[in-house]
Amino acid sequence: MDKILIIHGPNLNLLGQRETDIYGAATLEEINKKLNCIAKDKKVELSIFQSNHEGEIVDIIGQSKKNDIKAILINPAAYTHTSVAIRDAIAAVNIPAVEVHISNIYSRENFRHTSLIAPVAYGQISGFGVESYVLGLNAIVNLIEKIA
Ligand code: DQA
């Protein structure tokens, strides 16, 4: 089975209690459950990782070739707007990455309008709530089939 790495960045462990007017009521556990259901249906395997630490995210991306990861679904959260290191890690492994955001980052504060990740991502999905993850995972499965 093809393996997909799912990365949730900082503060996403607080989903369900964090600014629910922006991010909704679903918890990270509920989102992961939904993604695992889709994965089962699509016959792919997920490796799911959440961290509040930039270096840990860089490390897990760096190990993805060795771990036979076919594609990466990442919500880099606040690191979207600041992390050259995560951007460089994605570029370094040369594995297709899809960037997702729950909120529409372009309709929010100016500092969220820039994604350092987008130029090295295969594509970006932003603003569909939890559905962004579902769209992202489906896009990745199609992508893997296309490049297989
Ligand atoms: C986010 C948007 C980011 O700007 C923010 O820092 C997050 C979550 C989203 O999913 O909408 O933590 O990535």
mmCIF file of C-alpha atoms in Angstrom, residues 7-148:
data_model
loop_
_atom_site.group_PDB
_atom_site.id
_atom_site.type_symbol
_atom_site.label_atom_id
_atom_site.label_comp_id
_atom_site.label_asym_id
_atom_site.label_seq_id
_atom_site.Cartn_x
_atom_site.Cartn_y
_atom_site.Cartn_z
ATOM 1 C CA ILE A 7 1.671 16.565 9.087
ATOM 2 C CA HIS A 8 -0.258 18.843 11.413
ATOM 3 C CA GLY A 9 1.719 21.880 12.543
ATOM 4 C CA PRO A 10 1.663 23.943 15.724
ATOM 5 C CA ASN A 11 -1.492 24.450 17.787
ATOM 6 C CA LEU A 12 -3.523 22.084 15.633
ATOM 7 C CA ASN A 13 -3.533 19.731 18.631
ATOM 8 C CA LEU A 14 -5.894 22.339 20.128
ATOM 9 C CA LEU A 15 -8.511 22.089 17.369
ATOM 10 C CA GLY A 16 -11.995 21.829 18.813
ATOM 11 C CA GLN A 17 -11.221 24.345 21.549
ATOM 12 C CA ARG A 18 -9.063 26.838 19.637
ATOM 13 C CA GLU A 19 -10.798 29.852 17.982
ATOM 14 C CA THR A 20 -13.742 27.673 16.989
ATOM 15 C CA ASP A 21 -15.336 30.543 15.058
ATOM 16 C CA ILE A 22 -12.384 30.273 12.622
ATOM 17 C CA TYR A 23 -11.349 26.623 12.832
ATOM 18 C CA GLY A 24 -14.624 24.892 13.726
ATOM 19 C CA ALA A 25 -15.519 22.409 16.428
ATOM 20 C CA ALA A 26 -13.855 19.257 15.102
ATOM 21 C CA THR A 27 -10.933 17.941 17.129
ATOM 22 C CA LEU A 28 -7.696 16.716 15.559
ATOM 23 C CA GLU A 29 -8.627 13.193 16.593
ATOM 24 C CA GLU A 30 -11.916 13.472 14.688
ATOM 25 C CA ILE A 31 -10.123 14.833 11.613
ATOM 26 C CA ASN A 32 -7.585 11.999 11.726
ATOM 27 C CA LYS A 33 -10.382 9.445 12.082
ATOM 28 C CA LYS A 34 -12.062 10.868 8.987
ATOM 29 C CA LEU A 35 -8.782 10.757 7.046
ATOM 30 C CA ASN A 36 -8.145 7.160 8.122
ATOM 31 C CA CYS A 37 -11.641 6.194 6.881
ATOM 32 C CA ILE A 38 -10.900 7.711 3.476
ATOM 33 C CA ALA A 39 -7.487 6.020 3.426
ATOM 34 C CA LYS A 40 -9.067 2.627 4.134
ATOM 35 C CA ASP A 41 -11.519 3.163 1.310
ATOM 36 C CA LYS A 42 -8.790 4.303 -1.103
ATOM 37 C CA LYS A 43 -6.392 1.570 0.027
ATOM 38 C CA VAL A 44 -3.553 3.849 1.096
ATOM 39 C CA GLU A 45 -1.747 3.909 4.429
ATOM 40 C CA LEU A 46 -1.455 7.081 6.521
ATOM 41 C CA SER A 47 1.345 8.028 8.851
ATOM 42 C CA ILE A 48 -0.014 10.895 10.963
ATOM 43 C CA PHE A 49 2.190 13.328 12.860
ATOM 44 C CA GLN A 50 1.511 16.509 14.851
ATOM 45 C CA SER A 51 4.155 18.755 16.310
ATOM 46 C CA ASN A 52 4.456 22.211 17.768
ATOM 47 C CA HIS A 53 8.180 22.204 16.992
ATOM 48 C CA GLU A 54 9.663 23.308 13.687
ATOM 49 C CA GLY A 55 12.740 21.048 13.911
ATOM 50 C CA GLU A 56 10.610 17.951 14.510
ATOM 51 C CA ILE A 57 8.598 18.749 11.394
ATOM 52 C CA VAL A 58 11.815 19.245 9.409
ATOM 53 C CA ASP A 59 13.101 15.889 10.738
ATOM 54 C CA ILE A 60 9.978 13.915 9.799
ATOM 55 C CA ILE A 61 9.968 15.400 6.283
ATOM 56 C CA GLY A 62 13.665 14.584 5.933
ATOM 57 C CA GLN A 63 13.033 10.940 6.874
ATOM 58 C CA SER A 64 10.180 10.512 4.412
ATOM 59 C CA LYS A 65 12.241 9.049 1.541
ATOM 60 C CA LYS A 66 13.734 6.457 3.893
ATOM 61 C CA ASN A 67 10.236 5.735 5.236
ATOM 62 C CA ASP A 68 8.967 5.116 1.696
ATOM 63 C CA ILE A 69 6.472 8.011 1.794
ATOM 64 C CA LYS A 70 4.862 8.624 -1.591
ATOM 65 C CA ALA A 71 3.342 12.048 -0.856
ATOM 66 C CA ILE A 72 2.891 14.519 1.986
ATOM 67 C CA LEU A 73 -0.263 16.301 3.149
ATOM 68 C CA ILE A 74 0.763 19.193 5.364
ATOM 69 C CA ASN A 75 -0.991 21.895 7.322
ATOM 70 C CA PRO A 76 2.076 23.846 8.423
ATOM 71 C CA ALA A 77 -0.172 26.167 10.499
ATOM 72 C CA ALA A 78 1.737 29.263 11.672
ATOM 73 C CA TYR A 79 4.978 27.917 10.158
ATOM 74 C CA THR A 80 3.370 28.441 6.755
ATOM 75 C CA HIS A 81 4.220 32.101 7.074
ATOM 76 C CA THR A 82 7.655 31.861 8.676
ATOM 77 C CA SER A 83 9.498 28.608 8.010
ATOM 78 C CA VAL A 84 12.248 28.579 5.417
ATOM 79 C CA ALA A 85 13.409 25.338 7.087
ATOM 80 C CA ILE A 86 10.159 23.463 6.365
ATOM 81 C CA ARG A 87 10.078 24.839 2.840
ATOM 82 C CA ASP A 88 13.662 23.680 2.256
ATOM 83 C CA ALA A 89 12.906 20.227 3.726
ATOM 84 C CA ILE A 90 10.032 19.751 1.268
ATOM 85 C CA ALA A 91 12.216 20.895 -1.619
ATOM 86 C CA ALA A 92 15.050 18.623 -0.439
ATOM 87 C CA VAL A 93 13.090 15.352 -0.364
ATOM 88 C CA ASN A 94 11.443 16.013 -3.700
ATOM 89 C CA ILE A 95 8.247 14.171 -2.712
ATOM 90 C CA PRO A 96 4.979 15.841 -3.794
ATOM 91 C CA ALA A 97 3.422 17.822 -0.943
ATOM 92 C CA VAL A 98 -0.069 19.276 -0.778
ATOM 93 C CA GLU A 99 -0.541 22.232 1.572
ATOM 94 C CA VAL A 100 -3.885 22.556 3.340
ATOM 95 C CA HIS A 101 -5.465 25.175 5.557
ATOM 96 C CA ILE A 102 -8.751 25.019 7.394
ATOM 97 C CA SER A 103 -9.301 28.766 7.095
ATOM 98 C CA ASN A 104 -8.875 30.882 3.970
ATOM 99 C CA ILE A 105 -5.477 32.387 4.740
ATOM 100 C CA TYR A 106 -5.987 35.041 2.022
ATOM 101 C CA SER A 107 -9.092 36.484 3.648
ATOM 102 C CA ARG A 108 -7.420 36.961 7.034
ATOM 103 C CA GLU A 109 -4.637 39.194 8.423
ATOM 104 C CA ASN A 110 -1.971 40.381 5.954
ATOM 105 C CA PHE A 111 0.779 38.309 7.580
ATOM 106 C CA ARG A 112 -1.151 35.150 6.661
ATOM 107 C CA HIS A 113 -1.286 36.064 2.957
ATOM 108 C CA THR A 114 2.235 34.818 2.338
ATOM 109 C CA SER A 115 2.949 31.101 2.322
ATOM 110 C CA LEU A 116 6.632 30.190 2.183
ATOM 111 C CA ILE A 117 5.515 26.608 1.545
ATOM 112 C CA ALA A 118 3.272 27.207 -1.502
ATOM 113 C CA PRO A 119 6.105 27.634 -4.066
ATOM 114 C CA VAL A 120 7.453 24.149 -3.251
ATOM 115 C CA ALA A 121 4.026 22.498 -2.819
ATOM 116 C CA TYR A 122 2.324 20.594 -5.603
ATOM 117 C CA GLY A 123 -0.820 22.546 -4.755
ATOM 118 C CA GLN A 124 -2.659 24.332 -1.975
ATOM 119 C CA ILE A 125 -6.175 24.014 -0.575
ATOM 120 C CA SER A 126 -7.348 26.757 1.754
ATOM 121 C CA GLY A 127 -10.633 27.791 3.300
ATOM 122 C CA PHE A 128 -12.915 24.748 3.232
ATOM 123 C CA GLY A 129 -12.824 24.024 6.947
ATOM 124 C CA VAL A 130 -12.099 20.415 7.839
ATOM 125 C CA GLU A 131 -13.109 19.566 4.274
ATOM 126 C CA SER A 132 -9.747 21.063 3.170
ATOM 127 C CA TYR A 133 -8.069 17.934 4.564
ATOM 128 C CA VAL A 134 -10.531 15.654 2.760
ATOM 129 C CA LEU A 135 -10.001 17.491 -0.530
ATOM 130 C CA GLY A 136 -6.255 17.396 0.035
ATOM 131 C CA LEU A 137 -6.156 13.658 0.712
ATOM 132 C CA ASN A 138 -8.317 12.891 -2.332
ATOM 133 C CA ALA A 139 -6.067 15.099 -4.460
ATOM 134 C CA ILE A 140 -3.007 13.227 -3.201
ATOM 135 C CA VAL A 141 -4.496 9.821 -3.925
ATOM 136 C CA ASN A 142 -5.274 10.933 -7.497
ATOM 137 C CA LEU A 143 -1.797 12.378 -7.793
ATOM 138 C CA ILE A 144 -0.113 9.152 -6.653
ATOM 139 C CA GLU A 145 -2.151 7.183 -9.203
ATOM 140 C CA LYS A 146 -1.124 9.650 -11.900
ATOM 141 C CA ILE A 147 2.602 9.528 -11.178
ATOM 142 C CA ALA A 148 2.736 5.745 -10.434
#
